[in-house]
Amino acid sequence: MRRGIAVSPGVAIGTAYVIHEIFVNPDTKRLKDTEITAELANYETARDKAGADLRALERKVDAQVGHEEAAIFAVHRSILRDVAFTNKIRGWIVDDRMTAAAALHRLLGEYTTLFSKTNDDYLKERLNDVRDVVIRLSSHLSDQLKPFGDEELEGPVIVVTNDLLPSQAVVLGDLDVRGIVTQAGSETSHAAIIARSRGIPAVSGIRGVLKRIKNGDTVVVDGRDGHVEVNPNPESLSAFRKLEREFFDLKDHLAENRDQRAETEDHTSLRLEANINGLPDAIASSAMGASGVGLYRTEYLYLTHPDVPDEDEQYEVYKEIVANSPNHNVTIRTLDIGGDKTVAYLGHDHQEANPFMGWRSIRLSFEHPDFFNTQIRAIVRAASDFPEGTVRLMFPMVTTVEEIRRLRNMVRRAYKTLVGRGLPAKELPIGMMLEVPAAAVSIGTMLDLVDFVSIGSNDLIQYLMAADRDNPKVSHLCQPLAPAVLHVLKNVITACNQANKPVTVCGEMAGKPKAFVLLLGMGLRRFSMSPAFIPSIKQLASQISVAEAEQIVDSVMKLKTISQVKKFMTRQIEQIAPNLTILDTPS
Ligand code: PEP
Ligand code: MG
């Protein structure tokens, strides 16, 4: 038995399919003058073969999985054709007398150093794409290695890999993948995101797993507490089969609750909304039965753009998102850049000592009034196209009352400009994200100035506990179930409810069973989460009454430590929803 991090809940059993990293261990050999031309030709041949692979995979995935999934191979072909990429490799072969394999290894090293400081999922993804292409090229430079993607496998499989590469994830769409085990990785790795969006149990961060599991082994993935069993004895296997069946039955049942109302056992209506980064997530949120989009993170539009996208371009993107979101209900958040996500064209070309406490979100947007006004106008224009929907405008990282006044003035000016141009300008609800402890303290004053509040618990917890949410050394402090966090949340939710201002929690905790029950008991009725969690939270809600949740909160507020709260809540979830414990997670 091996322990790792539970990154996607459930229990699965299958035959191991081990994907070894097919990276050639580069030789340190220096080429002779007479060998250089031949090595350049070897590299060109490998490039042609890799290009042919990618075209074939693109066609196959397009036909068998889907158009969107096939797009990744076009991205990889563009990396393969990238002039800077190719010139670097050729330069090292010619000038430094390196073999093509060694040059590829060096290039990957350079990119890895460049990206190593980021926690941003999008940038990590781009590094994964480069790695993917480098590994494919390397496999064509060696006779012994076979590129991934042409295996014929039957029956349920558990994929065991270092970290899932993007092309592997897509090709796996063909197989009956029941679970994923990775050696590297964390809750935000590619493997974890894929597993959660497909509802597949996954465990990450198990050191040495590639050496310990062989192709054909029977593997059990237990995503409840993050452990993996290899070739278990018959009694243990049959116990896990029972759990796996329970998990499948539950998944089937949850898939059917898409059109059911989101309400508690005593019929109190809830809004379960989705957090999205772009169009595919908006589409997924409808498929998962969300009542709207509670958080659209617009920064991905900027991160994927070479310069500031202009007003018309942004308007088109926002319009398409609203058109594809459930009931045309979307809360659009203005750019939240800074911290670990930086864009050079907005002035992020210097290092800050404390980026998370520095030039981030609206603090940065205020210093770029042109671009900020452009974004606000584009959002107002998109909203005006959907008179029957509700588009809300939300600002991240609000810290002071003065900031809210300034933001409201900017929005007023945007309406005026649009009307001056003869365009419709629908007045939008304007809200703040509550992520900074100072805002939690001043919530009483701030509520007079906003139409709604959305609690960004991911940031609020890290600022409250003074513990970086992405630093594993201090992650034991970043706990939604910490008594201090629960007290602050209860105060803010109570203040909003008393002032009659809609309040949502849109951090990760909204989709976790234990935290969900507590938030419900504190009086929260609007929750926004990853689309994948909506069906199970809808089910959990239908099994608990508001009075029960309130009683649980009364008891929990008397507890003094994180572990007492966790233990107490584990027992509560077992009692309220024994059918869902398979989907519960440690926090
Ligand atoms: C949050 O901080 O909880 C939040 C939802 O915003 P983000 O995760 O984008 O910082
Ligand atoms: Mg945040």
Coordinates of C-alpha atoms and ligand atoms in Angstrom, one line a residue:
M1 CA 0.0 0.0 0.0
R2 CA 1.2 3.5 -0.9
R3 CA 0.1 6.8 0.3
G4 CA -0.2 10.1 -1.6
I5 CA -2.4 13.1 -2.0
A6 CA -6.1 12.4 -2.7
V7 CA -6.7 14.7 -5.7
S8 CA -10.0 13.3 -7.1
P9 CA -12.5 11.3 -5.0
G10 CA -13.9 7.8 -5.5
V11 CA -12.6 4.3 -5.6
A12 CA -11.4 2.5 -8.8
I13 CA -9.9 -0.8 -9.7
G14 CA -8.1 -1.7 -12.9
T15 CA -5.1 -3.1 -14.7
A16 CA -2.0 -1.0 -14.5
Y17 CA -1.0 0.8 -17.6
V18 CA 2.4 2.3 -16.7
I19 CA 3.6 5.2 -18.9
H20 CA 7.4 5.5 -18.5
E21 CA 8.9 8.8 -19.4
I22 CA 10.5 7.9 -22.7
F23 CA 13.2 10.6 -22.4
V24 CA 16.6 9.5 -23.7
N25 CA 19.3 9.9 -21.1
P26 CA 21.4 12.3 -23.1
D27 CA 25.0 11.4 -23.8
T28 CA 27.6 14.0 -23.2
K29 CA 29.4 13.1 -26.4
R30 CA 30.7 16.0 -28.4
L31 CA 30.2 15.7 -32.2
K32 CA 33.1 15.7 -34.6
D33 CA 33.0 18.2 -37.4
T34 CA 32.2 15.5 -39.8
E35 CA 29.2 14.3 -37.7
I36 CA 27.4 17.7 -37.5
T37 CA 25.6 17.5 -40.9
A38 CA 24.3 14.0 -40.2
E39 CA 23.1 15.0 -36.7
L40 CA 21.2 18.0 -38.2
A41 CA 19.6 15.6 -40.7
N42 CA 18.7 13.1 -37.8
Y43 CA 17.0 16.0 -36.1
E44 CA 15.0 16.9 -39.2
T45 CA 14.0 13.3 -39.7
A46 CA 12.8 13.1 -36.1
R47 CA 10.9 16.4 -36.6
D48 CA 9.2 15.0 -39.7
K49 CA 8.2 11.8 -37.9
A50 CA 6.9 13.7 -34.9
G51 CA 4.9 15.9 -37.2
A52 CA 3.4 12.9 -38.9
D53 CA 2.6 11.3 -35.5
L54 CA 0.8 14.5 -34.4
R55 CA -1.2 14.8 -37.6
A56 CA -2.3 11.1 -37.3
L57 CA -3.2 11.5 -33.7
E58 CA -5.1 14.7 -34.4
R59 CA -7.2 12.9 -37.0
K60 CA -7.8 9.9 -34.8
V61 CA -8.8 11.9 -31.7
D62 CA -10.9 14.3 -33.9
A63 CA -12.9 11.3 -35.2
Q64 CA -13.0 9.3 -31.9
V65 CA -13.0 11.8 -29.1
G66 CA -13.8 15.3 -30.3
H67 CA -12.7 18.4 -32.1
E68 CA -11.8 20.3 -29.0
E69 CA -9.6 17.5 -27.6
A70 CA -7.8 17.2 -31.0
A71 CA -6.8 20.8 -30.9
I72 CA -3.9 20.0 -28.5
F73 CA -2.1 18.3 -31.3
A74 CA -2.3 21.4 -33.5
V75 CA -0.7 23.3 -30.5
H76 CA 2.1 20.7 -30.4
R77 CA 2.7 21.0 -34.2
S78 CA 3.0 24.7 -33.8
I79 CA 5.7 24.2 -31.1
L80 CA 7.4 21.8 -33.4
R81 CA 7.5 24.4 -36.1
D82 CA 8.4 27.3 -33.7
V83 CA 11.4 29.1 -35.2
A84 CA 13.0 30.0 -31.8
F85 CA 12.7 26.4 -30.6
T86 CA 14.3 24.9 -33.8
N87 CA 17.0 27.5 -34.0
K88 CA 18.1 26.8 -30.5
I89 CA 18.4 23.1 -31.1
R90 CA 20.2 23.6 -34.4
G91 CA 22.5 26.2 -32.8
W92 CA 23.6 23.9 -30.0
I93 CA 24.2 21.0 -32.5
V94 CA 26.4 23.3 -34.7
D95 CA 28.1 25.6 -32.2
D96 CA 28.3 23.4 -29.1
R97 CA 28.7 20.1 -30.9
M98 CA 25.8 18.5 -29.0
T99 CA 23.8 15.6 -30.1
A100 CA 20.2 16.4 -30.9
A101 CA 19.0 14.4 -27.9
A102 CA 21.3 16.3 -25.6
A103 CA 20.2 19.6 -27.1
L104 CA 16.5 18.7 -26.5
H105 CA 17.3 17.8 -22.9
R106 CA 19.1 21.2 -22.4
L107 CA 16.1 23.1 -23.9
L108 CA 13.7 21.4 -21.6
G109 CA 16.0 22.3 -18.7
E110 CA 16.0 25.9 -19.7
Y111 CA 12.2 26.0 -20.0
T112 CA 11.8 24.2 -16.7
T113 CA 14.0 26.8 -14.9
L114 CA 12.1 29.6 -16.5
F115 CA 8.7 28.3 -15.4
S116 CA 9.7 26.8 -12.1
K117 CA 8.6 29.8 -10.0
T118 CA 5.1 29.9 -11.3
N119 CA 2.1 28.4 -9.6
D120 CA -0.1 29.4 -12.4
D121 CA -2.0 26.5 -14.0
Y122 CA -2.0 28.0 -17.4
L123 CA 1.8 28.6 -17.6
K124 CA 2.4 25.1 -16.1
E125 CA 0.3 23.7 -18.9
R126 CA 2.5 25.4 -21.6
L127 CA 5.6 23.9 -20.0
N128 CA 3.8 20.5 -20.1
D129 CA 3.2 21.0 -23.8
V130 CA 6.8 21.8 -24.5
R131 CA 7.8 18.7 -22.5
D132 CA 5.4 16.6 -24.4
V133 CA 6.9 17.7 -27.8
V134 CA 10.4 17.2 -26.5
I135 CA 9.7 13.7 -25.3
R136 CA 8.0 12.8 -28.7
L137 CA 11.0 14.2 -30.6
S138 CA 13.4 12.3 -28.4
S139 CA 11.6 9.0 -28.9
H140 CA 12.2 9.4 -32.6
L141 CA 15.9 9.9 -32.1
S142 CA 16.2 6.6 -30.4
D143 CA 15.7 3.1 -31.9
Q144 CA 14.6 1.6 -28.6
L145 CA 11.8 4.0 -27.6
K146 CA 8.3 4.0 -28.9
P147 CA 6.3 7.2 -28.8
F148 CA 3.1 7.1 -26.7
G149 CA -0.2 6.8 -28.4
D150 CA -0.6 3.6 -30.5
E151 CA -1.3 1.0 -27.8
E152 CA -4.3 -1.2 -28.1
L153 CA -5.6 -1.8 -24.6
E154 CA -8.9 -3.4 -23.4
G155 CA -10.7 -3.4 -20.1
P156 CA -10.6 -1.1 -17.2
V157 CA -7.1 0.5 -16.7
I158 CA -5.4 2.5 -14.0
V159 CA -2.9 4.9 -15.6
V160 CA 0.3 5.1 -13.7
T161 CA 2.6 7.9 -14.8
N162 CA 5.1 10.5 -13.6
D163 CA 2.7 13.4 -14.4
L164 CA 0.1 13.2 -17.1
L165 CA 1.2 15.0 -20.3
P166 CA -1.5 16.8 -22.3
S167 CA -1.2 14.5 -25.3
Q168 CA -1.4 11.4 -23.1
A169 CA -4.6 12.7 -21.4
V170 CA -6.3 13.2 -24.8
V171 CA -5.2 9.8 -26.2
L172 CA -6.5 8.2 -23.0
G173 CA -9.9 9.4 -23.9
D174 CA -10.1 6.3 -26.1
L175 CA -9.5 3.9 -23.2
D176 CA -11.6 2.8 -20.3
V177 CA -9.5 4.7 -17.8
R178 CA -10.9 4.2 -14.3
G179 CA -8.2 5.9 -12.2
I180 CA -5.0 7.8 -12.3
V181 CA -1.9 7.5 -10.1
T182 CA 1.0 9.9 -10.5
Q183 CA 4.4 10.1 -9.0
A184 CA 4.7 13.9 -9.2
G185 CA 1.9 16.4 -9.0
S186 CA -0.4 18.1 -6.6
E187 CA -4.0 19.1 -6.4
T188 CA -3.6 21.6 -9.2
S189 CA -1.6 19.4 -11.6
H190 CA -2.8 18.5 -15.1
A191 CA -3.6 15.0 -14.0
A192 CA -5.7 16.2 -11.0
I193 CA -7.7 18.7 -13.1
I194 CA -8.4 16.1 -15.8
A195 CA -9.4 13.4 -13.2
R196 CA -11.8 15.8 -11.4
S197 CA -13.4 17.0 -14.6
R198 CA -14.0 13.4 -15.7
G199 CA -15.0 12.1 -12.3
I200 CA -12.2 9.6 -12.1
P201 CA -10.5 8.8 -8.8
A202 CA -6.9 9.9 -8.6
V203 CA -4.0 9.9 -6.2
S204 CA -0.9 12.0 -6.8
G205 CA 2.6 12.5 -5.3
I206 CA 3.5 8.8 -4.6
R207 CA 7.3 8.7 -4.8
G208 CA 8.8 5.7 -6.6
V209 CA 5.5 4.5 -7.9
L210 CA 6.8 3.9 -11.5
K211 CA 9.3 1.4 -10.1
R212 CA 6.9 -0.4 -7.9
I213 CA 4.0 -0.9 -10.3
K214 CA 4.3 -3.0 -13.5
N215 CA 2.1 -3.2 -16.5
G216 CA -0.7 -5.8 -15.8
D217 CA -0.7 -5.4 -12.0
T218 CA -4.1 -5.0 -10.4
V219 CA -4.2 -1.6 -8.9
V220 CA -6.8 -0.1 -6.5
V221 CA -7.0 3.7 -6.3
D222 CA -8.7 5.0 -3.2
G223 CA -9.3 8.7 -3.8
R224 CA -11.0 9.1 -0.4
D225 CA -7.9 9.3 1.6
G226 CA -5.2 9.1 -1.1
H227 CA -3.9 5.6 -1.0
V228 CA -3.1 3.0 -3.7
E229 CA -3.0 -0.8 -3.3
V230 CA -1.1 -3.1 -5.7
N231 CA -2.2 -6.7 -6.2
P232 CA -4.3 -6.8 -3.0
N233 CA -5.3 -10.1 -1.5
P234 CA -8.7 -11.6 -2.5
E235 CA -10.6 -10.4 0.6
S236 CA -9.3 -6.9 0.3
L237 CA -10.0 -6.9 -3.5
S238 CA -13.6 -8.0 -3.0
A239 CA -14.1 -5.2 -0.3
F240 CA -12.8 -2.7 -2.8
R241 CA -15.0 -4.0 -5.6
K242 CA -18.0 -3.4 -3.4
L243 CA -16.9 0.2 -2.8
E244 CA -16.2 0.7 -6.6
R245 CA -19.7 -0.5 -7.4
E246 CA -21.1 2.0 -4.8
F247 CA -19.1 4.7 -6.5
F248 CA -20.4 3.9 -9.9
D249 CA -24.0 3.7 -8.7
L250 CA -23.6 7.0 -7.1
K251 CA -22.1 8.6 -10.2
D252 CA -25.0 7.3 -12.3
H253 CA -27.5 8.6 -9.9
L254 CA -25.7 12.0 -9.7
A255 CA -25.7 12.3 -13.5
E256 CA -29.4 12.2 -13.4
N257 CA -29.8 15.1 -10.9
R258 CA -28.8 17.7 -13.5
D259 CA -32.3 19.0 -14.0
Q260 CA -33.4 18.7 -10.4
R261 CA -33.8 21.9 -8.3
A262 CA -31.0 22.7 -5.9
E263 CA -32.6 22.8 -2.5
T264 CA -32.2 21.5 1.0
E265 CA -34.3 18.6 2.5
D266 CA -36.7 21.2 3.8
H267 CA -37.0 22.8 0.4
T268 CA -34.9 25.9 1.0
S269 CA -33.8 27.0 -2.5
L270 CA -30.0 27.3 -3.1
R271 CA -28.0 28.6 -6.0
L272 CA -25.2 26.2 -7.0
E273 CA -23.1 28.1 -9.6
A274 CA -19.9 27.3 -11.5
N275 CA -16.4 28.8 -11.4
I276 CA -15.1 29.1 -15.0
N277 CA -12.0 30.2 -16.9
G278 CA -13.3 30.2 -20.4
L279 CA -15.9 28.8 -22.9
P280 CA -15.4 25.0 -22.4
D281 CA -16.0 25.5 -18.6
A282 CA -19.2 27.5 -19.4
I283 CA -20.5 24.7 -21.5
A284 CA -19.5 22.1 -18.8
S285 CA -21.4 24.2 -16.2
S286 CA -24.7 23.8 -18.1
A287 CA -24.0 20.1 -18.5
M288 CA -23.5 19.7 -14.7
G289 CA -26.7 21.5 -13.8
A290 CA -25.3 24.7 -12.5
S291 CA -27.8 27.6 -12.0
G292 CA -25.3 30.1 -13.4
V293 CA -21.7 31.1 -13.4
G294 CA -20.7 32.6 -10.0
L295 CA -17.1 33.4 -11.0
Y296 CA -15.8 34.0 -14.5
R297 CA -12.0 34.6 -14.2
T298 CA -11.2 36.9 -17.1
E299 CA -7.4 36.7 -16.7
Y300 CA -7.0 33.8 -19.0
L301 CA -8.1 36.0 -21.9
Y302 CA -5.1 38.3 -21.1
L303 CA -2.7 35.5 -20.4
T304 CA -3.3 34.0 -23.8
H305 CA -3.0 37.3 -25.6
P306 CA 0.2 39.0 -26.9
D307 CA -1.1 42.5 -25.8
V308 CA -4.2 44.0 -24.2
P309 CA -7.2 42.6 -26.1
D310 CA -9.3 45.6 -27.4
E311 CA -12.9 46.4 -26.5
D312 CA -14.6 44.7 -29.4
E313 CA -12.5 41.5 -29.0
Q314 CA -13.3 41.3 -25.3
Y315 CA -17.0 42.1 -25.9
E316 CA -17.2 39.2 -28.4
V317 CA -15.6 36.8 -25.9
Y318 CA -17.8 37.9 -23.0
K319 CA -20.9 37.7 -25.1
E320 CA -20.1 34.1 -26.1
I321 CA -19.5 33.1 -22.5
V322 CA -22.8 34.6 -21.4
A323 CA -24.7 33.0 -24.3
N324 CA -23.4 29.6 -23.3
S325 CA -23.8 29.9 -19.5
P326 CA -26.9 28.6 -17.7
N327 CA -29.8 31.0 -17.8
H328 CA -27.4 33.7 -19.0
N329 CA -26.4 34.3 -15.4
V330 CA -22.7 35.2 -15.1
T331 CA -20.7 37.1 -12.6
I332 CA -17.7 38.5 -14.5
R333 CA -14.7 39.3 -12.4
T334 CA -12.3 42.0 -13.8
L335 CA -8.7 41.1 -14.3
D336 CA -7.0 39.5 -11.3
I337 CA -3.4 39.5 -12.4
G338 CA -0.3 39.7 -10.2
G339 CA 0.8 37.4 -7.5
D340 CA 1.9 34.3 -9.4
K341 CA 0.2 35.3 -12.7
T342 CA 2.0 38.0 -14.5
V343 CA 1.8 39.6 -18.0
A344 CA 4.8 41.7 -19.2
Y345 CA 2.7 44.0 -21.3
L346 CA 1.0 45.4 -18.2
G347 CA 4.2 46.3 -16.6
H348 CA 5.1 43.0 -14.8
D349 CA 8.7 43.1 -15.9
H350 CA 10.2 43.6 -12.4
Q351 CA 10.4 41.3 -9.4
E352 CA 8.4 42.1 -6.3
A353 CA 9.5 40.9 -2.9
N354 CA 6.0 39.9 -1.9
P355 CA 3.9 39.6 -5.1
F356 CA 0.8 38.3 -3.3
M357 CA 0.8 41.3 -1.1
G358 CA 1.8 43.6 -3.9
W359 CA 0.7 44.9 -7.2
R360 CA -2.2 42.7 -7.9
S361 CA -5.8 42.8 -9.1
I362 CA -7.6 46.2 -9.0
R363 CA -4.3 47.7 -7.5
L364 CA -2.8 47.1 -10.9
S365 CA -5.9 47.8 -12.9
F366 CA -6.2 51.3 -11.3
E367 CA -2.7 52.2 -12.7
H368 CA -3.8 51.2 -16.2
P369 CA -7.1 53.3 -16.4
D370 CA -7.3 52.9 -20.2
F371 CA -7.2 49.2 -20.2
F372 CA -9.4 49.0 -17.0
N373 CA -12.1 51.2 -18.6
T374 CA -11.9 49.2 -21.8
Q375 CA -12.6 46.0 -19.8
I376 CA -15.5 47.5 -17.9
R377 CA -17.1 48.8 -21.1
A378 CA -16.8 45.5 -22.8
I379 CA -18.5 43.7 -19.9
V380 CA -21.4 46.3 -19.8
R381 CA -21.8 45.9 -23.6
A382 CA -22.0 42.1 -23.4
A383 CA -24.5 42.3 -20.5
S384 CA -26.7 44.7 -22.5
D385 CA -27.2 41.9 -25.1
F386 CA -28.9 39.7 -22.6
P387 CA -31.8 41.7 -21.1
E388 CA -33.4 38.5 -19.7
G389 CA -30.2 37.3 -18.0
T390 CA -28.2 38.6 -15.1
V391 CA -24.7 39.7 -15.7
R392 CA -22.9 41.0 -12.6
L393 CA -19.7 42.9 -12.5
M394 CA -17.3 42.0 -9.7
F395 CA -14.0 43.4 -8.6
P396 CA -11.3 41.3 -6.9
M397 CA -9.1 42.1 -3.9
V398 CA -11.1 45.0 -2.6
T399 CA -9.4 46.4 0.5
T400 CA -10.8 49.8 1.3
V401 CA -14.0 51.9 1.0
E402 CA -12.2 54.4 -1.2
E403 CA -11.5 51.7 -3.7
I404 CA -15.2 50.9 -4.0
R405 CA -16.1 54.6 -4.5
R406 CA -13.5 54.8 -7.2
L407 CA -14.7 51.7 -8.9
R408 CA -18.3 52.9 -8.9
N409 CA -17.2 56.1 -10.6
M410 CA -15.4 54.2 -13.3
V411 CA -18.5 52.1 -14.0
R412 CA -20.7 55.3 -14.1
R413 CA -18.3 56.8 -16.6
A414 CA -18.4 53.6 -18.7
Y415 CA -22.2 53.8 -19.0
K416 CA -21.9 57.5 -20.0
T417 CA -19.4 56.8 -22.7
L418 CA -21.4 53.9 -24.2
V419 CA -24.6 56.0 -24.2
G420 CA -22.6 58.8 -25.8
R421 CA -21.7 56.3 -28.6
G422 CA -25.4 55.4 -29.1
L423 CA -24.9 52.0 -27.6
P424 CA -27.2 50.3 -25.0
A425 CA -25.7 50.3 -21.4
K426 CA -27.6 48.1 -19.0
E427 CA -26.9 48.9 -15.4
L428 CA -25.3 46.0 -13.7
P429 CA -25.2 44.8 -10.1
I430 CA -21.7 45.8 -8.8
G431 CA -20.0 43.6 -6.3
M432 CA -16.8 43.0 -4.4
M433 CA -14.8 39.9 -3.8
L434 CA -14.1 39.6 -0.1
E435 CA -10.6 38.2 0.1
V436 CA -8.6 40.6 2.3
P437 CA -9.0 40.4 6.1
A438 CA -9.3 44.2 6.2
A439 CA -12.5 44.0 4.1
A440 CA -13.9 41.4 6.4
V441 CA -13.4 43.8 9.3
S442 CA -15.0 46.7 7.5
I443 CA -17.8 44.7 5.9
G444 CA -20.5 46.8 7.7
T445 CA -19.4 50.0 5.9
M446 CA -18.6 48.4 2.6
L447 CA -22.1 46.8 2.3
D448 CA -23.6 50.2 1.8
L449 CA -21.6 50.7 -1.4
V450 CA -22.0 47.3 -3.1
D451 CA -24.8 45.3 -4.6
F452 CA -23.4 41.9 -3.7
V453 CA -20.4 40.2 -2.0
S454 CA -18.6 37.1 -3.1
I455 CA -16.2 35.5 -0.6
G456 CA -12.9 34.4 -2.3
S457 CA -12.1 31.9 0.5
N458 CA -8.9 30.7 -1.3
D459 CA -7.3 34.1 -0.8
L460 CA -9.1 35.1 2.4
I461 CA -7.7 31.9 4.1
Q462 CA -4.2 32.5 3.0
Y463 CA -4.2 36.1 4.1
L464 CA -5.9 35.4 7.3
M465 CA -3.5 32.6 8.2
A466 CA -0.5 34.3 6.7
A467 CA 0.3 31.1 4.8
D468 CA 0.8 30.9 1.0
R469 CA -1.9 28.7 -0.4
D470 CA 0.5 27.1 -2.9
N471 CA 3.4 26.4 -0.5
P472 CA 3.3 22.8 0.7
K473 CA 5.5 23.7 3.7
V474 CA 2.7 25.8 5.2
S475 CA -0.4 24.2 3.7
H476 CA -1.3 22.7 7.0
L477 CA -2.2 26.2 8.1
C478 CA -4.3 27.0 5.0
Q479 CA -7.4 25.2 6.2
P480 CA -11.0 26.2 5.5
L481 CA -12.0 24.3 8.7
A482 CA -9.7 26.3 11.0
P483 CA -11.8 27.9 13.8
A484 CA -10.5 31.4 13.0
V485 CA -11.6 31.1 9.4
L486 CA -15.0 29.8 10.4
H487 CA -15.6 32.7 12.7
V488 CA -14.7 35.3 10.1
L489 CA -16.9 33.6 7.5
K490 CA -19.8 33.4 9.9
N491 CA -19.5 37.2 10.7
V492 CA -19.4 38.2 7.0
I493 CA -22.3 35.9 6.0
T494 CA -24.4 37.2 8.9
A495 CA -23.6 40.9 8.1
C496 CA -24.5 40.4 4.4
N497 CA -27.8 38.6 5.3
Q498 CA -28.8 41.3 7.8
A499 CA -28.1 44.0 5.2
N500 CA -30.1 42.0 2.6
K501 CA -27.1 41.8 0.2
P502 CA -26.6 38.6 -1.8
V503 CA -23.5 36.7 -0.6
T504 CA -21.7 33.8 -2.3
V505 CA -18.7 31.7 -1.4
C506 CA -16.7 31.1 -4.6
G507 CA -13.5 29.6 -3.2
E508 CA -12.7 25.8 -3.4
M509 CA -14.3 25.2 0.0
A510 CA -17.8 25.8 -1.5
G511 CA -17.6 22.4 -3.3
K512 CA -16.3 20.4 -0.3
P513 CA -18.9 18.4 1.7
K514 CA -17.8 19.4 5.2
A515 CA -17.4 23.1 4.4
F516 CA -20.6 23.2 2.4
V517 CA -22.6 22.0 5.4
L518 CA -21.0 24.6 7.7
L519 CA -21.6 27.4 5.2
L520 CA -25.2 26.4 4.8
G521 CA -25.7 26.4 8.6
M522 CA -24.1 29.9 8.7
G523 CA -26.9 31.2 6.4
L524 CA -25.2 31.0 3.0
R525 CA -27.6 30.2 0.1
R526 CA -25.3 30.8 -2.9
F527 CA -22.3 28.7 -3.7
S528 CA -19.9 28.7 -6.6
M529 CA -17.5 25.9 -7.4
S530 CA -15.8 23.8 -10.0
P531 CA -18.5 22.4 -12.3
A532 CA -17.6 18.8 -11.5
F533 CA -18.6 19.2 -7.8
I534 CA -22.1 20.5 -8.5
P535 CA -24.0 17.2 -8.8
S536 CA -22.6 15.8 -5.5
I537 CA -23.2 19.0 -3.6
K538 CA -26.8 19.1 -5.0
Q539 CA -27.3 15.6 -3.7
L540 CA -25.8 16.4 -0.3
A541 CA -28.0 19.5 0.0
S542 CA -31.1 17.4 -0.6
Q543 CA -30.2 15.3 2.4
I544 CA -29.9 18.0 5.0
S545 CA -32.3 20.6 6.5
V546 CA -31.3 24.1 7.3
A547 CA -32.1 23.5 11.0
E548 CA -29.7 20.5 11.1
A549 CA -26.9 22.5 9.5
E550 CA -27.5 25.4 12.0
Q551 CA -27.2 22.9 14.9
I552 CA -24.0 21.6 13.5
V553 CA -22.6 25.1 13.2
D554 CA -23.5 25.8 16.8
S555 CA -21.5 22.8 17.9
V556 CA -18.6 23.5 15.6
M557 CA -18.2 27.1 16.8
K558 CA -17.4 25.8 20.3
L559 CA -14.5 23.6 19.0
K560 CA -11.0 25.0 19.4
T561 CA -8.7 23.1 16.9
I562 CA -8.7 22.3 13.2
S563 CA -8.5 18.5 14.0
Q564 CA -11.5 18.6 16.3
V565 CA -13.5 20.3 13.6
K566 CA -12.4 17.8 11.0
K567 CA -13.2 14.8 13.2
F568 CA -16.6 16.2 14.1
M569 CA -17.5 17.0 10.5
T570 CA -16.3 13.6 9.2
R571 CA -18.9 12.0 11.6
Q572 CA -21.6 14.4 10.6
I573 CA -21.1 13.7 6.9
E574 CA -21.2 9.9 7.6
Q575 CA -24.6 10.4 9.4
I576 CA -26.2 12.9 7.0
A577 CA -25.1 11.3 3.8
P578 CA -23.6 7.8 4.2
N579 CA -24.2 7.4 0.4
L580 CA -21.7 10.3 -0.2
T581 CA -18.8 9.5 2.1
I582 CA -17.1 7.9 -0.9
L583 CA -16.8 11.5 -2.3
D584 CA -15.8 13.2 0.9
T585 CA -12.2 14.5 1.2
P586 CA -10.0 15.0 4.2
S587 CA -10.5 18.8 4.4
Ligands
PEP1 C1 -10.5 32.9 -4.2 O1 -9.5 33.6 -3.9 O2 -11.1 32.2 -3.4 C2 -11.0 33.0 -5.6 C3 -12.1 32.3 -5.9 O3 -10.2 33.6 -6.5 P1 -8.9 33.0 -7.2 O4 -8.9 31.5 -6.8 O5 -9.1 33.2 -8.6 O6 -7.8 33.8 -6.6
MG2 MG -8.8 35.1 -5.2

